[in-house]
Amino acid sequence: SQTIHQWPATLVQPVGSPLSLECTVEGTSNPNLYWYRQAAGRGLQLLFYSVGIGQISSEVPQNLSASRPQDRQFILSSKKLLLSDSGFYLCAWRGRGTQYFGPGTRLTVL
Amino acid sequence: DAKTTQPPSMDCAEGRAANLPCNHSTISGNEYVYWYRQIHSQGPQYIIHGLKNNETNEMASLIITEDRKSSTLILPHATLRDTAVYYCIVRVQETSGSRLTFGEGTQLTVNP
């Protein structure tokens, strides 16, 4: 069966520091992968998606970037965090007609 | 994606069936009904989806009305662990780059 992992689970970072969040998927090959941010409350914002290694589509211009160095690895990065980057970051993969989410990373920028 | 309307909150007794309604009167013929839930501080969890026939899996049943303008998610024997926000989403079938958009959802509280 397929599983999706994210780490770390929680992160507290100062403004201006770099960021690297990692997502990996097991049990499937060449998955479509997604990064979402969920603001306080419930809204989901699609940040990036990838259909394959090295292929990244950005949905919203922002302070973040994404990379896909391996088939089942998706990384979300920032060179300098802003206060507004705080949120709950979710990785998802596409399969069997819908998207399946990872456990998420709670990022707090102070 | 078609708009959906859900009650903001519902309560259910443990062991009883939880019936969560969703209205989607503007649904198009090629749009599916999806249900997800999100337990506090966890990632959203896919539950079930359907087009026009009723669907059942190990988690829940989905009942879609004949005119497809509304649906009901049924948790047959709710447990405390089913306490979560439940989202009803109407959208065309998944394609590359398509995004999921959650509305306000229904906060289901299962009481002992």
GROMACS .gro file of N, CA and C in nm, chain A residues 32 34 36 38 42 44 46 49 59 88 90 94 97-103, chain B residues 34 36 38 41-44 46 49 87 94-100 102 104:
model
  114
   32ASN      N    1   0.219   1.201  -0.914
   32ASN     CA    2   0.203   1.346  -0.912
   32ASN      C    3   0.205   1.389  -0.766
   34TYR      N    4   0.211   1.718  -0.468
   34TYR     CA    5   0.157   1.852  -0.445
   34TYR      C    6   0.204   1.905  -0.310
   36TYR      N    7   0.063   2.194  -0.045
   36TYR     CA    8  -0.044   2.286  -0.008
   36TYR      C    9  -0.004   2.357   0.122
   38GLN      N   10  -0.217   2.525   0.447
   38GLN     CA   11  -0.348   2.545   0.507
   38GLN      C   12  -0.336   2.654   0.612
   42ARG      N   13  -0.945   2.673   0.777
   42ARG     CA   14  -0.950   2.551   0.699
   42ARG      C   15  -0.908   2.561   0.554
   44LEU      N   16  -0.741   2.562   0.197
   44LEU     CA   17  -0.623   2.499   0.138
   44LEU      C   18  -0.575   2.584   0.021
   46LEU      N   19  -0.303   2.568  -0.292
   46LEU     CA   20  -0.205   2.490  -0.367
   46LEU      C   21  -0.085   2.577  -0.395
   49TYR      N   22   0.298   2.187  -0.772
   49TYR     CA   23   0.274   2.048  -0.803
   49TYR      C   24   0.381   2.002  -0.901
   59GLU      N   25   0.203   2.761  -0.842
   59GLU     CA   26   0.068   2.814  -0.851
   59GLU      C   27   0.058   2.958  -0.804
   88PHE      N   28   0.028   2.550   0.813
   88PHE     CA   29   0.031   2.404   0.814
   88PHE      C   30   0.056   2.359   0.670
   90LEU      N   31   0.113   2.087   0.381
   90LEU     CA   32   0.067   1.952   0.349
   90LEU      C   33   0.121   1.907   0.214
   94ARG      N   34  -0.119   1.202  -0.596
   94ARG     CA   35  -0.240   1.170  -0.671
   94ARG      C   36  -0.242   1.023  -0.706
   97GLY      N   37  -0.787   0.827  -0.846
   97GLY     CA   38  -0.895   0.923  -0.868
   97GLY      C   39  -0.900   1.040  -0.773
   98THR      N   40  -0.805   1.051  -0.682
   98THR     CA   41  -0.809   1.166  -0.593
   98THR      C   42  -0.670   1.190  -0.534
   99GLN      N   43  -0.662   1.281  -0.438
   99GLN     CA   44  -0.535   1.313  -0.375
   99GLN      C   45  -0.535   1.262  -0.232
  100TYR      N   46  -0.417   1.217  -0.188
  100TYR     CA   47  -0.399   1.164  -0.054
  100TYR      C   48  -0.292   1.246   0.015
  101PHE      N   49  -0.322   1.286   0.139
  101PHE     CA   50  -0.237   1.381   0.208
  101PHE      C   51  -0.145   1.314   0.309
  102GLY      N   52  -0.032   1.381   0.331
  102GLY     CA   53   0.057   1.342   0.438
  102GLY      C   54   0.011   1.399   0.570
  103PRO      N   55   0.088   1.374   0.677
  103PRO     CA   56   0.048   1.419   0.810
  103PRO      C   57   0.065   1.569   0.833
  144TYR      N   58  -1.687   1.421  -0.359
  144TYR     CA   59  -1.579   1.367  -0.276
  144TYR      C   60  -1.604   1.406  -0.131
  146TYR      N   61  -1.381   1.424   0.236
  146TYR     CA   62  -1.259   1.415   0.314
  146TYR      C   63  -1.294   1.450   0.458
  148GLN      N   64  -1.081   1.591   0.835
  148GLN     CA   65  -0.956   1.636   0.894
  148GLN      C   66  -0.971   1.639   1.045
  151SER      N   67  -0.521   1.906   1.369
  151SER     CA   68  -0.375   1.904   1.357
  151SER      C   69  -0.320   1.787   1.276
  152GLN      N   70  -0.406   1.724   1.198
  152GLN     CA   71  -0.359   1.618   1.109
  152GLN      C   72  -0.389   1.654   0.963
  153GLY      N   73  -0.328   1.583   0.870
  153GLY     CA   74  -0.358   1.605   0.729
  153GLY      C   75  -0.497   1.555   0.694
  154PRO      N   76  -0.559   1.612   0.591
  154PRO     CA   77  -0.691   1.564   0.548
  154PRO      C   78  -0.685   1.418   0.506
  156TYR      N   79  -0.881   1.118   0.290
  156TYR     CA   80  -0.983   1.084   0.192
  156TYR      C   81  -1.077   0.979   0.251
  159HIS      N   82  -1.570   0.871  -0.263
  159HIS     CA   83  -1.624   0.958  -0.366
  159HIS      C   84  -1.715   0.879  -0.458
  197TYR      N   85  -1.544   1.743   0.503
  197TYR     CA   86  -1.555   1.830   0.386
  197TYR      C   87  -1.619   1.757   0.269
  204GLU      N   88  -1.004   1.387  -1.103
  204GLU     CA   89  -0.868   1.432  -1.081
  204GLU      C   90  -0.784   1.431  -1.207
  205THR      N   91  -0.711   1.541  -1.231
  205THR     CA   92  -0.614   1.548  -1.339
  205THR      C   93  -0.487   1.613  -1.286
  206SER      N   94  -0.380   1.603  -1.360
  206SER     CA   95  -0.254   1.664  -1.317
  206SER      C   96  -0.273   1.813  -1.294
  207GLY      N   97  -0.223   1.859  -1.181
  207GLY     CA   98  -0.231   2.002  -1.152
  207GLY      C   99  -0.363   2.049  -1.098
  208SER      N  100  -0.461   1.963  -1.093
  208SER     CA  101  -0.589   2.007  -1.037
  208SER      C  102  -0.575   2.022  -0.887
  209ARG      N  103  -0.642   2.121  -0.833
  209ARG     CA  104  -0.626   2.149  -0.691
  209ARG      C  105  -0.752   2.111  -0.616
  210LEU      N  106  -0.733   2.075  -0.491
  210LEU     CA  107  -0.845   2.052  -0.402
  210LEU      C  108  -0.878   2.181  -0.330
  212PHE      N  109  -1.114   2.317  -0.020
  212PHE     CA  110  -1.205   2.283   0.089
  212PHE      C  111  -1.289   2.405   0.126
  214GLU      N  112  -1.603   2.524   0.420
  214GLU     CA  113  -1.600   2.533   0.566
  214GLU      C  114  -1.617   2.397   0.632
   0.00000   0.00000   0.00000
